[in-house]
Amino acid sequence: MSRLAKAANLPAVTSYLVAGLLLGPFFLGRLGLSGLGFGFGTLEQVEGYGIVTQVALGFIAFVIGNEFRLSALKTMGQQAITVGIAQAVITTALVDVVLVVVHLLFPDVISMASAITLGAIAAATAPAATLMVVKQYKADGPLTHLLLMVVAIDDAVGLLLFSASYGVANALEQGHMDPVSVIVEPLVEITLSLLMGAVAGYVLNLLEVYFHSRSKRMSLSVAFVLLTVGLSMIRFEMGGVQCGFSLLLVCMMTGTVFCNVCPTSEELMDRLDRWVSPVNILFFVLSGAELDLTILSNPLVLLIGVVYIVSRSFGKISGAYVSCRTTKCSPSIQKYLGITLLPQAGVALGMAAQAAQLSDGHMVRNVVLFSVLVYELVGPVLTKMSLSAAGEIKPEGRTSARVENKPEEPVSVL
């Protein structure tokens, strides 16, 4: 599939998603031959591999933490924070306004609670597809560095926006507001996640010095990412407050602290990135297999889905442009950053699963599923086109892994 994608000048991540879609329960799975390895028979079988998805997200977040080196923060840290917060808030506000208008015009189609919740979900951006495109084409430059930092910040901002919006949505349906779940719990989750990640990153650095073999040091790094993924799944109650961790924030903070305190972190991150490539491929194949095509038969979902996709896309692009212009980013960043922030997947689906408790929560879930289907197939292509237009993707020097790259012979003029 990746060879076909390359022939069509498409990113490899798109081919992995299409491969998963073909292996899913709505294509080869319909043949009833899943026992022989021909696809997944049901969505439950796909969900049974959920641990692979969690592990892949953990490694992706750990690698993104590498972008938050002190040197990078000094040059564009303020820009990343401002843009990360502003574009998410603008997107949420715009989608909220559009969907609330749809509710007022057609109250039977979507409730006010669902409209507000979808607005918050719109802020989330998928880091996985973006990172895969960056790694495949070895993109490098101001836009790429700012993009990865903004995508990471998006998780924390999106969590706060969703918690607040979902709390308001529950209040509209139940008639009372719970300040603990709206304000306290998301702040506690972010604080605990950053604290756990910082401790894990520091301890990883302390243990790395006891190993001199590259393979053992890489094995230790892999083990710590797996450890943080496992610990981030812990949930507990303290003083009436439900406490938990964000997997992406924990692993991202682990990578950030480790990369800033370990002098050999760049070499380790490079080796680790190559090691986890098969895990990332599995992640996208499973993501493609999870795309539920039955939602395409519901015209109401398609209608709200199109409105959601158009308003979210406009919100991301305009929000990124305004915030980049305000922070005096370069013209190419102002023009292309918003387009690279369109991919949406795992984080949004997690939020939609929680929103299923609303009276028409199934509408929220199906709209998000539809948007993920569109964004995951189109988003990586748009990201590649934007990075190429910004001049941050160079032509690949190697045509085959079996042939060594050799410098061209200098031409003599004598």
Tab-separated table of C-alpha atoms in Angstrom:
chain	number	residue	atom	x	y	z
A	1	MET	CA	0.000	0.000	0.000
A	2	SER	CA	2.834	2.410	0.784
A	3	ARG	CA	4.357	1.754	-2.654
A	4	LEU	CA	1.025	2.638	-4.262
A	5	ALA	CA	0.836	5.790	-2.126
A	6	LYS	CA	4.333	6.818	-3.191
A	7	ALA	CA	3.432	6.303	-6.842
A	8	ALA	CA	0.434	8.607	-6.301
A	9	ASN	CA	2.640	11.107	-4.427
A	10	LEU	CA	0.683	10.582	-1.194
A	11	PRO	CA	2.062	10.255	2.367
A	12	ALA	CA	2.600	6.703	3.620
A	13	VAL	CA	0.260	7.314	6.566
A	14	THR	CA	-2.657	7.608	4.121
A	15	SER	CA	-1.849	4.152	2.733
A	16	TYR	CA	-1.776	2.657	6.248
A	17	LEU	CA	-5.218	4.119	7.001
A	18	VAL	CA	-6.642	2.815	3.716
A	19	ALA	CA	-5.101	-0.617	4.416
A	20	GLY	CA	-6.825	-0.641	7.812
A	21	LEU	CA	-10.089	0.446	6.209
A	22	LEU	CA	-9.869	-2.499	3.783
A	23	LEU	CA	-9.035	-4.910	6.617
A	24	GLY	CA	-11.879	-3.542	8.742
A	25	PRO	CA	-15.274	-5.127	9.383
A	26	PHE	CA	-16.900	-3.198	6.504
A	27	PHE	CA	-14.715	-4.598	3.693
A	28	LEU	CA	-12.719	-7.848	3.989
A	29	GLY	CA	-14.268	-8.410	7.421
A	30	ARG	CA	-17.627	-8.891	5.694
A	31	LEU	CA	-16.306	-12.069	4.071
A	32	GLY	CA	-16.378	-13.854	7.423
A	33	LEU	CA	-12.782	-15.044	7.075
A	34	SER	CA	-11.293	-13.131	10.003
A	35	GLY	CA	-10.227	-16.416	11.593
A	36	LEU	CA	-7.913	-16.971	8.624
A	37	GLY	CA	-6.400	-13.509	8.951
A	38	PHE	CA	-8.520	-11.827	6.265
A	39	GLY	CA	-9.563	-8.704	8.108
A	40	PHE	CA	-11.434	-7.965	11.342
A	41	GLY	CA	-14.900	-9.463	11.641
A	42	THR	CA	-16.238	-6.914	14.136
A	43	LEU	CA	-15.302	-3.569	15.677
A	44	GLU	CA	-14.900	-5.395	19.001
A	45	GLN	CA	-12.016	-7.378	17.498
A	46	VAL	CA	-10.327	-4.133	16.467
A	47	GLU	CA	-10.840	-2.630	19.918
A	48	GLY	CA	-9.175	-5.718	21.391
A	49	TYR	CA	-5.873	-4.302	20.103
A	50	GLY	CA	-6.428	-1.051	22.004
A	51	ILE	CA	-3.189	-1.486	23.974
A	52	VAL	CA	-1.242	-1.151	20.693
A	53	THR	CA	-2.955	2.191	20.087
A	54	GLN	CA	-2.109	3.395	23.611
A	55	VAL	CA	1.533	2.340	23.300
A	56	ALA	CA	1.896	4.005	19.890
A	57	LEU	CA	0.419	7.259	21.212
A	58	GLY	CA	2.843	7.076	24.139
A	59	PHE	CA	5.867	6.836	21.837
A	60	ILE	CA	4.503	9.584	19.579
A	61	ALA	CA	4.063	11.939	22.543
A	62	PHE	CA	7.517	11.012	23.890
A	63	VAL	CA	9.121	11.937	20.546
A	64	ILE	CA	7.164	15.205	20.340
A	65	GLY	CA	8.561	16.116	23.764
A	66	ASN	CA	11.908	16.393	21.981
A	67	GLU	CA	10.634	19.618	20.373
A	68	PHE	CA	10.476	21.343	23.753
A	69	ARG	CA	14.205	21.729	24.206
A	70	LEU	CA	15.246	24.903	26.017
A	71	SER	CA	16.951	26.163	22.854
A	72	ALA	CA	13.679	25.843	20.925
A	73	LEU	CA	11.618	27.339	23.749
A	74	LYS	CA	13.851	30.414	23.850
A	75	THR	CA	13.339	31.096	20.150
A	76	MET	CA	9.643	30.275	19.681
A	77	GLY	CA	8.258	29.125	23.038
A	78	GLN	CA	6.105	32.229	23.520
A	79	GLN	CA	4.813	31.999	19.970
A	80	ALA	CA	3.928	28.306	20.391
A	81	ILE	CA	2.011	28.890	23.633
A	82	THR	CA	0.120	31.902	22.248
A	83	VAL	CA	-0.737	30.215	18.944
A	84	GLY	CA	-1.583	26.894	20.630
A	85	ILE	CA	-4.093	28.490	22.986
A	86	ALA	CA	-5.523	31.094	20.600
A	87	GLN	CA	-6.236	28.831	17.629
A	88	ALA	CA	-7.927	26.244	19.873
A	89	VAL	CA	-10.161	28.847	21.562
A	90	ILE	CA	-11.054	30.515	18.249
A	91	THR	CA	-11.927	27.149	16.682
A	92	THR	CA	-14.132	26.164	19.618
A	93	ALA	CA	-15.916	29.524	19.626
A	94	LEU	CA	-16.559	29.444	15.880
A	95	VAL	CA	-17.856	25.856	15.807
A	96	ASP	CA	-20.018	26.607	18.876
A	97	VAL	CA	-21.613	29.615	17.163
A	98	VAL	CA	-22.308	27.760	13.912
A	99	LEU	CA	-23.763	24.651	15.594
A	100	VAL	CA	-25.862	26.708	18.041
A	101	VAL	CA	-27.384	28.507	15.028
A	102	VAL	CA	-28.118	25.088	13.468
A	103	HIS	CA	-29.778	24.061	16.760
A	104	LEU	CA	-31.941	27.201	16.811
A	105	LEU	CA	-33.023	26.599	13.201
A	106	PHE	CA	-33.462	22.815	13.530
A	107	PRO	CA	-33.865	21.943	17.250
A	108	ASP	CA	-34.819	18.353	16.424
A	109	VAL	CA	-31.549	17.707	14.564
A	110	ILE	CA	-29.018	18.556	17.302
A	111	SER	CA	-29.433	19.630	20.938
A	112	MET	CA	-27.804	22.690	22.508
A	113	ALA	CA	-25.710	20.427	24.764
A	114	SER	CA	-24.326	18.460	21.817
A	115	ALA	CA	-23.589	21.646	19.864
A	116	ILE	CA	-21.501	23.042	22.728
A	117	THR	CA	-19.695	19.736	23.243
A	118	LEU	CA	-18.809	19.389	19.555
A	119	GLY	CA	-17.322	22.886	19.645
A	120	ALA	CA	-14.859	21.823	22.330
A	121	ILE	CA	-13.983	18.569	20.556
A	122	ALA	CA	-13.144	20.629	17.445
A	123	ALA	CA	-10.115	22.103	19.230
A	124	ALA	CA	-8.301	18.743	19.377
A	125	THR	CA	-5.609	17.995	16.791
A	126	ALA	CA	-4.134	14.524	16.130
A	127	PRO	CA	-0.374	14.492	16.727
A	128	ALA	CA	0.191	11.035	15.208
A	129	ALA	CA	-0.568	11.756	11.541
A	130	THR	CA	1.310	15.053	11.672
A	131	LEU	CA	4.428	13.480	13.183
A	132	MET	CA	4.410	10.600	10.680
A	133	VAL	CA	4.379	13.031	7.746
A	134	VAL	CA	7.183	15.082	9.302
A	135	LYS	CA	9.305	11.975	9.898
A	136	GLN	CA	8.665	10.396	6.508
A	137	TYR	CA	9.714	13.461	4.538
A	138	LYS	CA	12.312	14.655	7.084
A	139	ALA	CA	10.607	18.045	7.214
A	140	ASP	CA	12.655	20.683	8.996
A	141	GLY	CA	12.265	24.405	9.498
A	142	PRO	CA	10.428	27.057	11.569
A	143	LEU	CA	6.963	25.875	10.476
A	144	THR	CA	7.705	22.240	11.351
A	145	HIS	CA	9.107	23.067	14.798
A	146	LEU	CA	6.219	25.396	15.638
A	147	LEU	CA	3.695	22.858	14.336
A	148	LEU	CA	4.928	20.048	16.601
A	149	MET	CA	4.960	22.332	19.637
A	150	VAL	CA	1.445	23.641	18.934
A	151	VAL	CA	0.106	20.104	18.405
A	152	ALA	CA	1.490	19.126	21.812
A	153	ILE	CA	0.008	22.191	23.541
A	154	ASP	CA	-3.328	21.435	21.869
A	155	ASP	CA	-3.851	18.400	24.105
A	156	ALA	CA	-3.788	20.400	27.330
A	157	VAL	CA	-5.907	23.240	25.918
A	158	GLY	CA	-8.385	20.815	24.364
A	159	LEU	CA	-8.745	18.953	27.665
A	160	LEU	CA	-9.637	22.163	29.522
A	161	LEU	CA	-12.051	23.344	26.827
A	162	PHE	CA	-13.794	19.972	26.637
A	163	SER	CA	-14.132	19.638	30.417
A	164	ALA	CA	-15.649	23.120	30.701
A	165	SER	CA	-17.980	22.672	27.704
A	166	TYR	CA	-19.071	19.192	28.749
A	167	GLY	CA	-19.813	20.516	32.235
A	168	VAL	CA	-22.012	23.258	30.748
A	169	ALA	CA	-23.703	20.682	28.498
A	170	ASN	CA	-24.510	18.483	31.500
A	171	ALA	CA	-25.827	21.510	33.371
A	172	LEU	CA	-28.181	22.303	30.479
A	173	GLU	CA	-29.574	18.767	30.547
A	174	GLN	CA	-29.619	18.142	34.311
A	175	GLY	CA	-30.317	21.661	35.543
A	176	HIS	CA	-27.262	22.100	37.813
A	177	MET	CA	-23.578	22.970	37.395
A	178	ASP	CA	-20.784	20.931	39.020
A	179	PRO	CA	-17.729	23.230	39.427
A	180	VAL	CA	-15.570	20.295	40.553
A	181	SER	CA	-15.896	18.398	37.277
A	182	VAL	CA	-15.792	21.572	35.157
A	183	ILE	CA	-12.775	23.336	36.706
A	184	VAL	CA	-11.016	21.312	39.410
A	185	GLU	CA	-10.757	17.859	37.794
A	186	PRO	CA	-9.219	18.980	34.462
A	187	LEU	CA	-6.683	21.176	36.260
A	188	VAL	CA	-5.798	18.290	38.584
A	189	GLU	CA	-5.409	15.921	35.613
A	190	ILE	CA	-3.072	18.301	33.779
A	191	THR	CA	-1.015	19.001	36.916
A	192	LEU	CA	-0.670	15.322	37.855
A	193	SER	CA	0.206	14.383	34.260
A	194	LEU	CA	2.974	16.985	33.970
A	195	LEU	CA	4.317	16.068	37.414
A	196	MET	CA	4.413	12.328	36.674
A	197	GLY	CA	6.041	12.956	33.303
A	198	ALA	CA	8.695	15.212	34.817
A	199	VAL	CA	9.593	12.650	37.467
A	200	ALA	CA	9.728	9.833	34.888
A	201	GLY	CA	11.963	11.851	32.563
A	202	TYR	CA	14.377	12.746	35.362
A	203	VAL	CA	14.559	9.172	36.682
A	204	LEU	CA	15.148	7.877	33.143
A	205	ASN	CA	18.139	10.206	32.830
A	206	LEU	CA	19.537	9.013	36.180
A	207	LEU	CA	19.335	5.364	35.087
A	208	GLU	CA	20.740	5.880	31.578
A	209	VAL	CA	24.233	6.668	32.948
A	210	TYR	CA	24.566	3.112	34.297
A	211	PHE	CA	24.419	1.643	30.780
A	212	HIS	CA	27.001	2.179	28.051
A	213	SER	CA	25.636	-0.175	25.405
A	214	ARG	CA	23.437	1.606	22.867
A	215	SER	CA	21.007	-1.314	22.707
A	216	LYS	CA	20.578	-1.403	26.499
A	217	ARG	CA	20.062	2.359	26.707
A	218	MET	CA	17.434	2.181	23.986
A	219	SER	CA	15.762	-0.771	25.731
A	220	LEU	CA	15.612	1.268	28.938
A	221	SER	CA	14.016	4.187	27.067
A	222	VAL	CA	11.422	1.859	25.534
A	223	ALA	CA	10.693	0.349	28.951
A	224	PHE	CA	10.134	3.811	30.476
A	225	VAL	CA	7.690	4.807	27.769
A	226	LEU	CA	5.760	1.568	28.343
A	227	LEU	CA	5.861	2.258	32.086
A	228	THR	CA	4.471	5.786	31.709
A	229	VAL	CA	1.743	4.509	29.364
A	230	GLY	CA	0.704	1.975	32.013
A	231	LEU	CA	0.820	4.466	34.886
A	232	SER	CA	-1.209	7.017	32.921
A	233	MET	CA	-4.150	4.583	32.924
A	234	ILE	CA	-4.474	4.771	36.722
A	235	ARG	CA	-7.658	6.401	38.027
A	236	PHE	CA	-8.445	7.174	41.661
A	237	GLU	CA	-10.613	9.410	43.835
A	238	MET	CA	-9.262	11.883	46.377
A	239	GLY	CA	-11.499	14.101	48.478
A	240	GLY	CA	-14.443	13.658	46.143
A	241	VAL	CA	-12.344	14.622	43.112
A	242	GLN	CA	-11.874	12.068	40.326
A	243	CYS	CA	-8.147	12.036	39.550
A	244	GLY	CA	-6.490	10.649	36.441
A	245	PHE	CA	-3.741	11.254	33.908
A	246	SER	CA	-3.523	12.247	30.260
A	247	LEU	CA	-1.404	9.678	28.406
A	248	LEU	CA	-0.216	12.239	25.857
A	249	LEU	CA	0.757	14.829	28.478
A	250	VAL	CA	2.584	12.298	30.677
A	251	CYS	CA	4.675	10.867	27.840
A	252	MET	CA	5.283	14.269	26.280
A	253	MET	CA	6.582	15.659	29.572
A	254	THR	CA	8.766	12.563	30.039
A	255	GLY	CA	10.356	13.205	26.647
A	256	THR	CA	10.724	16.942	27.323
A	257	VAL	CA	12.538	16.547	30.640
A	258	PHE	CA	14.701	13.684	29.391
A	259	CYS	CA	15.787	15.580	26.260
A	260	ASN	CA	16.741	18.650	28.289
A	261	VAL	CA	18.815	16.881	30.952
A	262	CYS	CA	20.397	13.981	29.020
A	263	PRO	CA	23.428	15.028	26.900
A	264	THR	CA	23.055	12.058	24.523
A	265	SER	CA	19.287	12.293	24.109
A	266	GLU	CA	19.397	13.249	20.412
A	267	GLU	CA	21.119	10.001	19.432
A	268	LEU	CA	18.760	7.942	21.600
A	269	MET	CA	15.665	9.661	20.212
A	270	ASP	CA	16.832	9.004	16.659
A	271	ARG	CA	17.374	5.287	17.358
A	272	LEU	CA	14.078	5.030	19.255
A	273	ASP	CA	12.178	6.673	16.418
A	274	ARG	CA	13.402	4.041	13.959
A	275	TRP	CA	12.603	1.215	16.396
A	276	VAL	CA	8.950	2.221	16.919
A	277	SER	CA	8.156	2.656	13.212
A	278	PRO	CA	6.370	-0.752	12.967
A	279	VAL	CA	4.290	0.134	16.049
A	280	ASN	CA	3.221	3.391	14.403
A	281	ILE	CA	2.210	1.500	11.243
A	282	LEU	CA	0.068	-0.852	13.355
A	283	PHE	CA	-1.494	2.188	15.048
A	284	PHE	CA	-2.687	3.665	11.759
A	285	VAL	CA	-3.855	0.322	10.358
A	286	LEU	CA	-5.968	-0.183	13.493
A	287	SER	CA	-7.204	3.424	13.261
A	288	GLY	CA	-8.344	2.761	9.700
A	289	ALA	CA	-10.059	-0.476	10.719
A	290	GLU	CA	-11.996	1.415	13.426
A	291	LEU	CA	-13.580	3.849	10.950
A	292	ASP	CA	-17.288	3.034	11.016
A	293	LEU	CA	-18.689	3.391	7.491
A	294	THR	CA	-22.285	2.716	8.550
A	295	ILE	CA	-22.578	6.346	9.675
A	296	LEU	CA	-22.463	7.408	6.016
A	297	SER	CA	-26.008	6.056	5.591
A	298	ASN	CA	-27.471	8.629	8.023
A	299	PRO	CA	-28.219	11.918	6.188
A	300	LEU	CA	-28.526	13.907	9.449
A	301	VAL	CA	-25.043	12.828	10.557
A	302	LEU	CA	-23.691	13.760	7.130
A	303	LEU	CA	-25.345	17.187	7.322
A	304	ILE	CA	-24.041	18.023	10.799
A	305	GLY	CA	-20.715	16.411	9.906
A	306	VAL	CA	-20.228	18.652	6.870
A	307	VAL	CA	-21.129	21.748	8.911
A	308	TYR	CA	-18.731	20.635	11.655
A	309	ILE	CA	-15.853	19.935	9.225
A	310	VAL	CA	-16.266	23.225	7.330
A	311	SER	CA	-16.554	25.376	10.483
A	312	ARG	CA	-13.685	23.564	12.245
A	313	SER	CA	-11.423	23.877	9.219
A	314	PHE	CA	-12.184	27.576	8.915
A	315	GLY	CA	-11.628	28.005	12.655
A	316	LYS	CA	-8.228	26.246	12.615
A	317	ILE	CA	-6.989	28.127	9.545
A	318	SER	CA	-8.257	31.568	10.590
A	319	GLY	CA	-7.304	31.060	14.249
A	320	ALA	CA	-3.767	30.039	13.335
A	321	TYR	CA	-3.443	32.931	10.874
A	322	VAL	CA	-4.636	35.577	13.364
A	323	SER	CA	-2.526	34.269	16.252
A	324	CYS	CA	0.574	33.851	14.042
A	325	ARG	CA	0.152	37.355	12.676
A	326	THR	CA	-0.236	38.706	16.215
A	327	THR	CA	2.971	36.978	17.366
A	328	LYS	CA	4.811	38.186	14.219
A	329	CYS	CA	5.512	34.767	12.722
A	330	SER	CA	6.883	34.577	9.202
A	331	PRO	CA	4.427	34.885	6.264
A	332	SER	CA	4.819	31.187	5.357
A	333	ILE	CA	3.902	30.123	8.911
A	334	GLN	CA	0.891	32.453	8.899
A	335	LYS	CA	-0.253	30.966	5.595
A	336	TYR	CA	0.273	27.252	6.150
A	337	LEU	CA	0.158	26.445	9.892
A	338	GLY	CA	-3.637	26.262	10.113
A	339	ILE	CA	-3.846	23.701	7.300
A	340	THR	CA	-1.351	21.413	9.053
A	341	LEU	CA	-3.524	21.452	12.204
A	342	LEU	CA	-6.553	19.840	10.515
A	343	PRO	CA	-5.882	16.095	11.240
A	344	GLN	CA	-8.111	14.763	14.020
A	345	ALA	CA	-8.320	11.265	15.515
A	346	GLY	CA	-7.701	9.534	18.862
A	347	VAL	CA	-8.095	12.425	21.329
A	348	ALA	CA	-11.318	13.584	19.665
A	349	LEU	CA	-12.722	10.033	19.672
A	350	GLY	CA	-11.959	9.737	23.385
A	351	MET	CA	-13.850	12.960	24.069
A	352	ALA	CA	-16.759	11.782	21.915
A	353	ALA	CA	-16.935	8.509	23.863
A	354	GLN	CA	-17.306	10.484	27.092
A	355	ALA	CA	-19.939	12.736	25.509
A	356	ALA	CA	-22.022	9.640	24.661
A	357	GLN	CA	-23.754	10.108	28.037
A	358	LEU	CA	-25.655	13.136	26.689
A	359	SER	CA	-29.266	12.672	25.573
A	360	ASP	CA	-28.207	12.610	21.903
A	361	GLY	CA	-24.606	11.628	22.537
A	362	HIS	CA	-24.791	9.149	19.658
A	363	MET	CA	-25.028	12.164	17.329
A	364	VAL	CA	-21.815	13.609	18.777
A	365	ARG	CA	-19.999	10.284	18.399
A	366	ASN	CA	-21.151	9.723	14.819
A	367	VAL	CA	-20.305	13.271	13.732
A	368	VAL	CA	-16.805	12.917	15.197
A	369	LEU	CA	-16.405	9.514	13.532
A	370	PHE	CA	-17.381	11.049	10.198
A	371	SER	CA	-14.957	13.947	10.642
A	372	VAL	CA	-12.154	11.561	11.628
A	373	LEU	CA	-12.826	9.526	8.469
A	374	VAL	CA	-12.425	12.673	6.361
A	375	TYR	CA	-9.588	14.338	8.279
A	376	GLU	CA	-7.442	11.221	8.627
A	377	LEU	CA	-7.571	10.498	4.899
A	378	VAL	CA	-7.213	14.100	3.710
A	379	GLY	CA	-5.253	15.692	6.575
A	380	PRO	CA	-1.855	14.005	5.984
A	381	VAL	CA	-1.979	14.976	2.293
A	382	LEU	CA	-2.725	18.605	3.163
A	383	THR	CA	0.047	18.586	5.771
A	384	LYS	CA	2.552	17.334	3.209
A	385	MET	CA	1.428	19.916	0.633
A	386	SER	CA	1.701	22.742	3.178
A	387	LEU	CA	5.173	21.746	4.393
A	388	SER	CA	6.313	21.375	0.775
A	389	ALA	CA	4.906	24.794	-0.167
A	390	ALA	CA	6.720	26.294	2.838
A	391	GLY	CA	9.981	24.809	1.521
A	392	GLU	CA	10.521	22.533	4.548
A	393	ILE	CA	10.366	19.186	2.708
A	394	LYS	CA	13.446	18.432	0.669
A	395	PRO	CA	13.515	15.878	-2.178
A	396	GLU	CA	14.503	12.419	-0.935
A	397	GLY	CA	18.142	11.639	-1.658
A	398	ARG	CA	17.867	7.861	-1.428
A	399	THR	CA	15.865	5.951	-3.999
A	400	SER	CA	16.369	2.493	-2.502
A	401	ALA	CA	17.401	1.226	0.907
A	402	ARG	CA	19.463	-1.444	-0.859
A	403	VAL	CA	21.634	1.092	-2.644
A	404	GLU	CA	24.084	3.261	-0.782
A	405	ASN	CA	23.821	6.996	-1.393
A	406	LYS	CA	27.022	8.268	-2.951
A	407	PRO	CA	27.995	11.875	-3.524
A	408	GLU	CA	28.092	12.954	-7.130
A	409	GLU	CA	31.506	12.925	-8.838
A	410	PRO	CA	32.886	16.432	-9.224
A	411	VAL	CA	33.018	17.454	-12.860
A	412	SER	CA	36.470	18.540	-13.966
A	413	VAL	CA	36.690	21.643	-16.123
A	414	LEU	CA	40.246	20.841	-17.242
